Coordinates of C-alpha atoms in Angstrom, one line a residue:
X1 CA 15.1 -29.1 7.0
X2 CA 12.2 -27.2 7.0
X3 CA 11.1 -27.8 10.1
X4 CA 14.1 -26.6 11.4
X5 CA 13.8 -23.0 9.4
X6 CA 10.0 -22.6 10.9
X7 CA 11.9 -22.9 14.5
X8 CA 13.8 -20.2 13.7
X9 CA 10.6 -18.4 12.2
X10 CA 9.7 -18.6 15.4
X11 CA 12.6 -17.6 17.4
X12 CA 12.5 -14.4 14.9
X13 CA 10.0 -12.9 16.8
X14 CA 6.9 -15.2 17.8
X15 CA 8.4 -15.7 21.2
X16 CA 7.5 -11.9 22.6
X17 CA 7.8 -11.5 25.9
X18 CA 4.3 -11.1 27.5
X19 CA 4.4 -7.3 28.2
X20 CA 5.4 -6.3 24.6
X21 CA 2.3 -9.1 23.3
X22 CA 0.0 -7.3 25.9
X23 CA 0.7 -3.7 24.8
X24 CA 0.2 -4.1 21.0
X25 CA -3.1 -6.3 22.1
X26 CA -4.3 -2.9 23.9
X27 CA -2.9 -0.8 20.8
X28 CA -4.9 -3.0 18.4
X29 CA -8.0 -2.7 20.9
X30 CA -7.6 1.2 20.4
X31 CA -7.2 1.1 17.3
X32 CA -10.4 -0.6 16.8
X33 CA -12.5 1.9 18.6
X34 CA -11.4 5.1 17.9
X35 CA -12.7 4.0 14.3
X36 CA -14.2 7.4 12.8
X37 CA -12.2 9.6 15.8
X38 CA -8.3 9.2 14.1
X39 CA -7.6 12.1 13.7
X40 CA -7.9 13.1 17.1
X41 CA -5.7 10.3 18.5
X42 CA -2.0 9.5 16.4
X43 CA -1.7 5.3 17.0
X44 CA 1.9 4.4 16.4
X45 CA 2.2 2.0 13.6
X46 CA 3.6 0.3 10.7
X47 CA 2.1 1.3 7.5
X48 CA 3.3 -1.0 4.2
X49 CA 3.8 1.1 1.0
X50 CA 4.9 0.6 -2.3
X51 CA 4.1 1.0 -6.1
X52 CA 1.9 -1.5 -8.0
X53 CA 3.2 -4.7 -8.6
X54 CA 6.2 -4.1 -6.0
X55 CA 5.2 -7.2 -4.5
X56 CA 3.7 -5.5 -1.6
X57 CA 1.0 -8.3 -1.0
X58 CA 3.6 -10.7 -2.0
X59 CA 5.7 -9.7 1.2
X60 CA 2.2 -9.4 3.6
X61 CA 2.0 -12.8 2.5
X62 CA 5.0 -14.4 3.7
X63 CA 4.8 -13.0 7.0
X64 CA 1.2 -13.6 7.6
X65 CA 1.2 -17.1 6.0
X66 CA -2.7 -16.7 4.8
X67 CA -3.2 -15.7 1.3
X68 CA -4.6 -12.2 0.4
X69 CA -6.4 -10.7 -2.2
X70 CA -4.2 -10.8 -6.0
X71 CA -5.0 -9.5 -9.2
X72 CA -4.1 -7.1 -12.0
X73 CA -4.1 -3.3 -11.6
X74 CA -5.1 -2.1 -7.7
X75 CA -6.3 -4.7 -5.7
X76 CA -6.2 -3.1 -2.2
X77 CA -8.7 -0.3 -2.7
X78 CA -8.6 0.5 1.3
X79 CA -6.0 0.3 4.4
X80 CA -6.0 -3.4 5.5
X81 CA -5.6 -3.9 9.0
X82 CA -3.3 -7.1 9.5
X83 CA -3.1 -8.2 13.2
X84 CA -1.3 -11.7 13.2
X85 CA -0.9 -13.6 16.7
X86 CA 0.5 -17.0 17.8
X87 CA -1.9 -19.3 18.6
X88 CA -3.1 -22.6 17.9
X89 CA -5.5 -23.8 16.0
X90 CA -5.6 -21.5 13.1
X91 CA -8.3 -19.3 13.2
X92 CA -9.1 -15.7 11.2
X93 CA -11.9 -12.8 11.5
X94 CA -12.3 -9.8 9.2
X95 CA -14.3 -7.2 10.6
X96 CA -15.3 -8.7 13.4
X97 CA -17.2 -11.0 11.2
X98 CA -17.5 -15.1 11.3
X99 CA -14.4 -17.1 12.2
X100 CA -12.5 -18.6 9.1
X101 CA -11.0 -21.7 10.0
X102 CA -8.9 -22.6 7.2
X103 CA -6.7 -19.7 5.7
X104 CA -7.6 -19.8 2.1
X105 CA -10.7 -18.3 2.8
X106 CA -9.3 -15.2 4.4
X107 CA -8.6 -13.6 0.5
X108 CA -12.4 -14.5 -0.4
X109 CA -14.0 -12.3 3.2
X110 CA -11.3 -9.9 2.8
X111 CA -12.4 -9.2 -0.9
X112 CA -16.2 -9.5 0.1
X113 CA -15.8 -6.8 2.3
X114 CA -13.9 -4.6 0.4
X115 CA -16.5 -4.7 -2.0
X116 CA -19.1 -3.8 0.8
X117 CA -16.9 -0.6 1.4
X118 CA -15.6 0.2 -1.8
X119 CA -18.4 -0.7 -4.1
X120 CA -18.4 -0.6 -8.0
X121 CA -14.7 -0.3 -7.8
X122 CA -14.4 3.0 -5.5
X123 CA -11.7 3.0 -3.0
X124 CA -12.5 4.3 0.5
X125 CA -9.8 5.6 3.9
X126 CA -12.0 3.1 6.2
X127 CA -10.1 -0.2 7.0
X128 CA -10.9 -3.4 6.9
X129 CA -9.9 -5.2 9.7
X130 CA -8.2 -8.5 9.4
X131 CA -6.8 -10.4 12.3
X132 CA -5.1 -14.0 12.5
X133 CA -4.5 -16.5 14.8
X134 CA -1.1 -18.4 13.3
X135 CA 0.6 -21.1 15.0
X136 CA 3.7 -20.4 12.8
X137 CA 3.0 -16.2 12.9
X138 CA 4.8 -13.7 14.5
X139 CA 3.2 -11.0 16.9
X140 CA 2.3 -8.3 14.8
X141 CA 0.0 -5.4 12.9
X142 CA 0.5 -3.7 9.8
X143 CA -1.2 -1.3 8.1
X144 CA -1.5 -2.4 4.4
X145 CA -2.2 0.8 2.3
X146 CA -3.4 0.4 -1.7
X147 CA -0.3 0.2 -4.3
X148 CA 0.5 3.8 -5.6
X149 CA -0.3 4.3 -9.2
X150 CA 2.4 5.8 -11.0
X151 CA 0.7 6.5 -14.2
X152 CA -0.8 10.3 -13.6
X153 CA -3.9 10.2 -15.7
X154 CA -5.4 7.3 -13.3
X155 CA -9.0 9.0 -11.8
X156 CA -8.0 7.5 -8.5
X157 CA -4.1 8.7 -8.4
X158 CA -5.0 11.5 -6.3
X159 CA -7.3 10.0 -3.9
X160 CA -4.2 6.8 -3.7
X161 CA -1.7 9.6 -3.2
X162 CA -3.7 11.4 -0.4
X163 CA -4.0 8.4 1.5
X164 CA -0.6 7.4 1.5
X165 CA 0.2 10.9 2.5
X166 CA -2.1 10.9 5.6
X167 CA -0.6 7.7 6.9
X168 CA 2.9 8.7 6.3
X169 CA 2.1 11.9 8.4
X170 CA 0.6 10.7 11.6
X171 CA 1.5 9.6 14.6
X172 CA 2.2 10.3 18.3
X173 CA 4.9 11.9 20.3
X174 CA 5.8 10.8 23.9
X175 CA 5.7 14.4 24.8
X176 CA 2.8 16.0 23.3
X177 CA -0.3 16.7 24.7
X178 CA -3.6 17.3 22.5
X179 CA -5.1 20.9 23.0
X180 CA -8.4 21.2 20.9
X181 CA -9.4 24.6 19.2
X182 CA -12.6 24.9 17.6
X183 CA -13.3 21.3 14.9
X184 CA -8.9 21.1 15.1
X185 CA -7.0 18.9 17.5
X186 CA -3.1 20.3 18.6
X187 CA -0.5 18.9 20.2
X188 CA 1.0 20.9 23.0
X189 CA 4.7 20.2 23.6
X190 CA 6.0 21.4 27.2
X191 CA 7.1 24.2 25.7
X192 CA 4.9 25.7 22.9
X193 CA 2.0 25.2 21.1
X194 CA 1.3 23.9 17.6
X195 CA -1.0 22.1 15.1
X196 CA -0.8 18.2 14.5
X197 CA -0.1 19.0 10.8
X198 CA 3.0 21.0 11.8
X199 CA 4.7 18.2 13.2
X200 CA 5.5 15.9 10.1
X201 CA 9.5 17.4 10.4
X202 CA 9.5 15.9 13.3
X203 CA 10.8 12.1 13.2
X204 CA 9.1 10.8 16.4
X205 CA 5.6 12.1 15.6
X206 CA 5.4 9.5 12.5
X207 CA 4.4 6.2 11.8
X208 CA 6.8 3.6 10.6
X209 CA 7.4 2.9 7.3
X210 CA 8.3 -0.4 5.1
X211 CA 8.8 0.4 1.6
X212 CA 8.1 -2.4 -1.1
X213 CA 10.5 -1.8 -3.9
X214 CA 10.6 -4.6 -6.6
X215 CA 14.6 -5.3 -7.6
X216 CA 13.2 -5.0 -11.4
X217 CA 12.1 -1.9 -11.0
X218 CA 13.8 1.9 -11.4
X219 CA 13.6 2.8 -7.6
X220 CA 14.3 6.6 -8.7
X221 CA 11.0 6.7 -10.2
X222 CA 9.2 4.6 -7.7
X223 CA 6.6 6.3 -6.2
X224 CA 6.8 4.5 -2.8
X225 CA 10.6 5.8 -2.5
X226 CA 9.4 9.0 -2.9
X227 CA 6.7 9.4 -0.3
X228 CA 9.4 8.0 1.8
X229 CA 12.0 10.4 1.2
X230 CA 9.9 13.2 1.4
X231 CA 8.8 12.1 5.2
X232 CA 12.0 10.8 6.3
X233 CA 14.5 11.8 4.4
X234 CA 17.7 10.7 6.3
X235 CA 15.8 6.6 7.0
X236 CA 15.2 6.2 10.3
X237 CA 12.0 5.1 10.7
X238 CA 11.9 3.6 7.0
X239 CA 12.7 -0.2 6.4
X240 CA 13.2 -0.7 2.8
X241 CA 12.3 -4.1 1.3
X242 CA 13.8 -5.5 -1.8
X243 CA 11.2 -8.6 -3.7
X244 CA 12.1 -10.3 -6.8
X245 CA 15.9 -11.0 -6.3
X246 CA 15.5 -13.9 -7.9
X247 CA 14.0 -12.6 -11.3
X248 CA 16.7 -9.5 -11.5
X249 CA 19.7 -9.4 -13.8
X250 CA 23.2 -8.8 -12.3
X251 CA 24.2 -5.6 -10.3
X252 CA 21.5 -5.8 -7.5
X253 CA 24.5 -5.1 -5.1
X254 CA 25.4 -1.9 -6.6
X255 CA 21.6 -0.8 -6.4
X256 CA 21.6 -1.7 -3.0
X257 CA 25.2 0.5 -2.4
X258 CA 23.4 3.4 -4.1
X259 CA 20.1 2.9 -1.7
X260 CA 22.3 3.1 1.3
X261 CA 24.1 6.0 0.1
X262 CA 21.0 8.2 -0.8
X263 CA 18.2 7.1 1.5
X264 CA 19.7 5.2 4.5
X265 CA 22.1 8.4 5.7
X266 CA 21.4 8.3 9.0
X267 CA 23.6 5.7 11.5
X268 CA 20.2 5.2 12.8
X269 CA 18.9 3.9 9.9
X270 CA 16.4 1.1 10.1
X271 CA 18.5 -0.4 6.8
X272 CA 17.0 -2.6 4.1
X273 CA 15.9 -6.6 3.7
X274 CA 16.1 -8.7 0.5
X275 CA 13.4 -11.2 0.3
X276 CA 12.5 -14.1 -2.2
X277 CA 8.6 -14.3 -2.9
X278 CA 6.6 -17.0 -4.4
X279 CA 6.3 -16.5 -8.3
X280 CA 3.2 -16.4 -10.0
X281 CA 3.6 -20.3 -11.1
X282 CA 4.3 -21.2 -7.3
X283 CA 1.3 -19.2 -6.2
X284 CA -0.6 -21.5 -8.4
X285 CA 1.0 -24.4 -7.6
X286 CA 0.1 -23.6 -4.0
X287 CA 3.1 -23.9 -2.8
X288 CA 3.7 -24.0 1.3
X289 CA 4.9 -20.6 3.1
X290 CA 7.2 -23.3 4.6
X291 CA 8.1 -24.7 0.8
X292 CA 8.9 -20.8 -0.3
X293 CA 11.1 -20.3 2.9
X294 CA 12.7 -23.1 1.7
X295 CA 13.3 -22.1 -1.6
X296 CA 14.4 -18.5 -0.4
X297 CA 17.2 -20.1 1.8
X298 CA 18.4 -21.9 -1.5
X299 CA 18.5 -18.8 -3.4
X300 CA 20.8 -17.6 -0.7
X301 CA 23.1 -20.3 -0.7
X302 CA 23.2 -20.5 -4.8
X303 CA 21.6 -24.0 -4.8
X304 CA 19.2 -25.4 -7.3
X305 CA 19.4 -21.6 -9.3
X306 CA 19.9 -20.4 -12.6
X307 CA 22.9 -19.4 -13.8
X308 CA 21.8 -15.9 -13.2
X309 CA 20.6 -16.2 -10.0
X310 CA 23.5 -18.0 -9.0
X311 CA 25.4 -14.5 -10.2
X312 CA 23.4 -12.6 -7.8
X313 CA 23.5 -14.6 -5.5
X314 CA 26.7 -14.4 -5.3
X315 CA 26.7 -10.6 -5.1
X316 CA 25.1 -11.1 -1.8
X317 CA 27.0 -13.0 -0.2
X318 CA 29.1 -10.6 1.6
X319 CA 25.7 -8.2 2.9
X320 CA 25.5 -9.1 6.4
X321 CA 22.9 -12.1 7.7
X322 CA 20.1 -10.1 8.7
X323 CA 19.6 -8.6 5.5
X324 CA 18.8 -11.6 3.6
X325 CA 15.5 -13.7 4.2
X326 CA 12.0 -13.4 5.5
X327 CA 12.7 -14.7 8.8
X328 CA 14.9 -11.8 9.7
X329 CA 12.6 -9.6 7.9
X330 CA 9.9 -10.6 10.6
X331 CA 12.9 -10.5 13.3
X332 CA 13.7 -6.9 12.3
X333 CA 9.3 -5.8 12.1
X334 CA 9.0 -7.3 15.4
X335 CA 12.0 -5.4 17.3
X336 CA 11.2 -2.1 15.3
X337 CA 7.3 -2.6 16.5
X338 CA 7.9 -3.5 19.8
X339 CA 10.7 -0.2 19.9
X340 CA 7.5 2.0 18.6
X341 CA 5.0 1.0 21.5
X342 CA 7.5 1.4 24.1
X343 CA 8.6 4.7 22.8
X344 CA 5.1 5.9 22.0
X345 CA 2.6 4.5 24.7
X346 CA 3.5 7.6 27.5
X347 CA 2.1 10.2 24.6
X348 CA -0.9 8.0 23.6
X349 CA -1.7 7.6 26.9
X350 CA -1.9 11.8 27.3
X351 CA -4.2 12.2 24.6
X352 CA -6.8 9.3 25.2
X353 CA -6.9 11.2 28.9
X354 CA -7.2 14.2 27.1
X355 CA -10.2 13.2 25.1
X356 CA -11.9 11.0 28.3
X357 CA -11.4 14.2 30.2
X358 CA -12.9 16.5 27.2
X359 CA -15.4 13.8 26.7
X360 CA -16.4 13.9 30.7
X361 CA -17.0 18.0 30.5
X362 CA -19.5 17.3 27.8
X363 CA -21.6 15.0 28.9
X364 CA -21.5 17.3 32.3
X365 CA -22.9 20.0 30.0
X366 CA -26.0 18.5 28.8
X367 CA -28.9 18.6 30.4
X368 CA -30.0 16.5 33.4
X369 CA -32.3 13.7 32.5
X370 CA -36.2 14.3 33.3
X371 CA -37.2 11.6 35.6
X372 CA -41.0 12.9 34.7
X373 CA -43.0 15.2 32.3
X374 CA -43.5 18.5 34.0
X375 CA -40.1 18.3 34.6
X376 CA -39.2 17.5 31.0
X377 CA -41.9 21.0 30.2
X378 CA -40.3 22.6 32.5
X379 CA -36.6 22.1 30.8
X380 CA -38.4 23.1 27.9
X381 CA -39.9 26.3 28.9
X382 CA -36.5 27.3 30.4
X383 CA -34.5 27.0 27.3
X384 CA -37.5 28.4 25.0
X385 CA -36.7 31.1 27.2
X386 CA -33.5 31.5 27.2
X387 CA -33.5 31.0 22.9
X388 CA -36.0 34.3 23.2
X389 CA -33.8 36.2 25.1
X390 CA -31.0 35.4 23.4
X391 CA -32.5 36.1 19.7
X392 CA -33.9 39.5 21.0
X393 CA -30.6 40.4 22.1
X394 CA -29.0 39.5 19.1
X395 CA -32.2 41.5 17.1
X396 CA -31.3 44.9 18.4
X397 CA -27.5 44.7 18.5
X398 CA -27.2 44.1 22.5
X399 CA -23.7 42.0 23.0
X400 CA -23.7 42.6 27.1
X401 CA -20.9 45.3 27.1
X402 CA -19.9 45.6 24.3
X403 CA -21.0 48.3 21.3
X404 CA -21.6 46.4 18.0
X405 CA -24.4 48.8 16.3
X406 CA -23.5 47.4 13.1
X407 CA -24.2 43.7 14.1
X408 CA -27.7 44.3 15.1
X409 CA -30.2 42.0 12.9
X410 CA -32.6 44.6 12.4
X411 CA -30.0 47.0 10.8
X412 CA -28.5 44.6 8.8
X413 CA -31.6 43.6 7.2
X414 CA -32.6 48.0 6.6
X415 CA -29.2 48.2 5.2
X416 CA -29.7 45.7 2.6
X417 CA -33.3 46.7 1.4
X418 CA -31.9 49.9 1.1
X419 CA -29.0 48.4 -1.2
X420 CA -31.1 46.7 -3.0
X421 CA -33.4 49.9 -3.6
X422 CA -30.8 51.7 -5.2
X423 CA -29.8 49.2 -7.2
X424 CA -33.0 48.7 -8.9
X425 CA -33.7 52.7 -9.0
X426 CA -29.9 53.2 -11.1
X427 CA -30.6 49.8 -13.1
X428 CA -34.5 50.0 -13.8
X429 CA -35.9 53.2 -12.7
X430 CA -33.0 55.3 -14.6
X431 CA -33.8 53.3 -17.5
X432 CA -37.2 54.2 -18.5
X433 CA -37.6 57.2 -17.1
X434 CA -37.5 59.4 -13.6
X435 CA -41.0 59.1 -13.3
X436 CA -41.3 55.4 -13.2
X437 CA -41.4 54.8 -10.1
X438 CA -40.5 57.1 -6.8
X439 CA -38.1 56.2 -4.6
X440 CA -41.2 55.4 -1.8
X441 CA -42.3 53.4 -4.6
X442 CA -39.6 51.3 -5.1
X443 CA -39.3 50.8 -1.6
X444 CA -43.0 49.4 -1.5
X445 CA -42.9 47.3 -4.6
X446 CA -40.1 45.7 -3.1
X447 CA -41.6 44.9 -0.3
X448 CA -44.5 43.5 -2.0
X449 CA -41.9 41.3 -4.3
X450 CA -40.7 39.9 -0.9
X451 CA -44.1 39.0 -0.2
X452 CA -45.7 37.9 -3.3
X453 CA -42.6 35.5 -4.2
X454 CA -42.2 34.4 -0.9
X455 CA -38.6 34.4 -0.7
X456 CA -36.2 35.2 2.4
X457 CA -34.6 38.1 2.7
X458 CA -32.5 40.0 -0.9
X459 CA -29.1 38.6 -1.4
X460 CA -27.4 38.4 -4.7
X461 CA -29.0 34.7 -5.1
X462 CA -32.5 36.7 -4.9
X463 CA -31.9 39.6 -6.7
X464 CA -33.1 38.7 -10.1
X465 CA -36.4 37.5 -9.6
X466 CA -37.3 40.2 -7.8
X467 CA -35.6 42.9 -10.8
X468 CA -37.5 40.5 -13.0
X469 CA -40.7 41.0 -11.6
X470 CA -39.9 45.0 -11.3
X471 CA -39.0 45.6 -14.4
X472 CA -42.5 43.9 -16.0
X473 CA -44.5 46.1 -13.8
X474 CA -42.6 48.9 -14.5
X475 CA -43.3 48.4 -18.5
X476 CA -47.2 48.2 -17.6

């Protein structure tokens, strides 16, 4: 029986024809290095969210088939990168690292790196990158981001929160092209411009989202429902997915009704999944991912259950199919990815030709290389030159044709000894007497402070010491 449920594993979506396999290869290859230029470049995607203790790894688990990292509290303290590929034998790499050949060392690397990245507990936006060679996987990447914290005093709540945010609110349009403008990237539609961060209304400029919700759980207050809402409030690009069915009291199906009604509004919706987990006592059994499929198409059927779960199981009964199971939860990722790269690839195509085009003009720009040293002194006498000319302009206010007295260095700087003049005349000089000092004499002791103190030119950082040293000379 089993092995007949892992063929159907694999007719869920491990068969991909060769184009779609080939595309998310290259998107994956992206991915990888544009490291440290993402915000530049939106990578369609499948980000995994959910509170703490949703069952979020739980879920990553069952579709990956190689155990991750567990624990109490936040485990994840960075975006894991999950690229899982048919192939045979089993073989695993984080980071580019040493290939794992047995997938219970997977959670050990991927925890050894984390650490590297996130030491003494710290959590970090860099990924780590995990990918898998499965001969029972499906084709597929998701982006595993930490759980979301719901209680608000937590020191890393806000850092969590910001994360989630970011990830939520990226991605790529198949009409936009990237304009840059000063240290910000835009997208330019065919029709107007506007920033990146303007386009999170805008439902095909996002990532997709699967939100982990735990059936025990109040999904009003869960965070994860939340962040979803807010970026996609009518469910179309957001796959809900419902863990621990099997430990939840009776009236799942009317929590599911309400879930359609509220989140799922849209006749595009991408819906919602119900899925059975390994429990805590299974995971340390180590029990097969082919064992818990097993037990998760009993729990369907009402077999070898509880009396309670036999009661909701029975309440889902009449949900269609393809909302029940693990195997059409990997079906439904596979489709929805595979719908995302098609959609997607013409707009990420326009920006990475943007930036090798923007990149091109720069590297045009710089200098050419000196085959020999007069030539490099030459180059160096030229733009020693040029750096002169420049500064002198600058010195006496000359901007080519245009009049800008009041930018001129040399003024600037006689404008703000003379401020500073006036303010020690009014704040010392008035103090202990007109004949003090004279204004000439103010203007030369403050040119000697300058000098003695050795410090740049008066600003509001070096008033005092120079008011300080002032002041004692004029009490002598």
């Amino acid at each position: 029986m089993a092995s007949v449920y892992i063929e159907q594993s694999q007719e869920a979506g491990l068969q991909s024809d060769l184009d779609a396999l080939q595309q998310l290869n290259a998107l994956d290859a992206i991915r990888d290095e544009l490291r440290g230029r993402v915000s530049e470049v939106k990578l369609p995607g499948i980000v995994v969210v959910g509170n703490q203790s949703s069952g979020k790894s739980s879920v990553l688990e069952s579709v990956s088939r190689v155990p991750l990292p567990r624990g109490q509290n936040t485990v994840t303290r960075c975006p894991i990168q999950l690229s899982v590929r048919q192939g045979n034998p089993f073989a695993a790499t984080v980071q580019g690292g040493a290939e794992l050949t047995s997938p219970d060392a997977v959670s050990g690397a991927i925890k050894a790196k984390m650490n590297e990245l996130c030491p003494e507990g710290r959590f970090s936006e860099d990924p780590v990158t995990v990918s898998i060679r499965q001969p029972s996987g499906p084709n597929l990447t998701l982006i595993d981001l930490p759980g979301l914290i719901a209680v608000f005093d937590n020191p890393n709540k806000a850092f969590i929160d910001s994360l989630v945010e970011d990830h939520l609110a990226s991605g790529i349009s198949d009409d936009n092209l990237p304009v840059r403008h000063g240290n910000e990237v835009f997208f330019q539609p065919s029709e107007h411009t506007e920033p990146a961060s303007a386009l999170a209304d805008r439902k095909d400029q996002h990532n997709v989202i699967v939100c982990v919700l735990a059936a025990t759980s109040d999904w009003e207050s869960a965070a994860g429902i939340s962040y979803a809402k807010k970026h996609d409030p009518l469910g179309e690009r957001t796959l809900y997915v419902i863990t621990k069915i099997d430990v939840v009291e009776p009236g799942l199906r009317a929590a599911l009704d309400i879930l359609q009604f509220r989140y799922l509004r849209s006749k595009e919706n991408l819906g919602y999944v119900l899925v059975r987990n390994r429990s805590r006592e299974e995971v340390d059994q180590h029990t097969t991912a082919e064992q818990a499929l097993e037990k998760e198409r009993a729990f369907f059927a009402g077999r070898n259950v509880t009396p309670q779960q036999l009661a909701v199981s029975k309440e889902l009964r009449s949900l269609p199919d393809d909302r029940k199971g693990t195997i059409h939860l990997i079906r439904k990722l596979v489709q929805i990815q595979h719908s995302e790269i098609k959609k997607k690839m013409p707009g990420l195509r326009k920006q990475i030709d943007f930036l090798i085009k923007e990149d091109k003009e720069s590297l045009a720009s710089l200098a050419t290389y000196a085959e020999d040293e007069p030539t490099a002194q030459r180059e160096l006498h030229r733009r020693l030159v040029k750096a002169t000319t420049t500064f002198n302009a600058v010195y006496i206010g000359d901007y080519g044709s245009e009049d800008r007295t009041e930018m001129k260095v040399a003024s600037q700087m006689q404008h703000r000894l003379h401020g500073l003049r006036d303010k020690l005349w009014s704040e010392i000089g008035g103090r202990h007497g007109e004949g003090v000092f004279s204004q000439d004499e103010f203007a030369q002791e403050i040119k000697k402070a300058l000098v003695d103190e050795f410090v740049p030119l008066p600003n509001t950082h070096n008033d005092l010491p120079i008011l300080k040293q002032l002041y004692v000379r004029g009490q002598q």
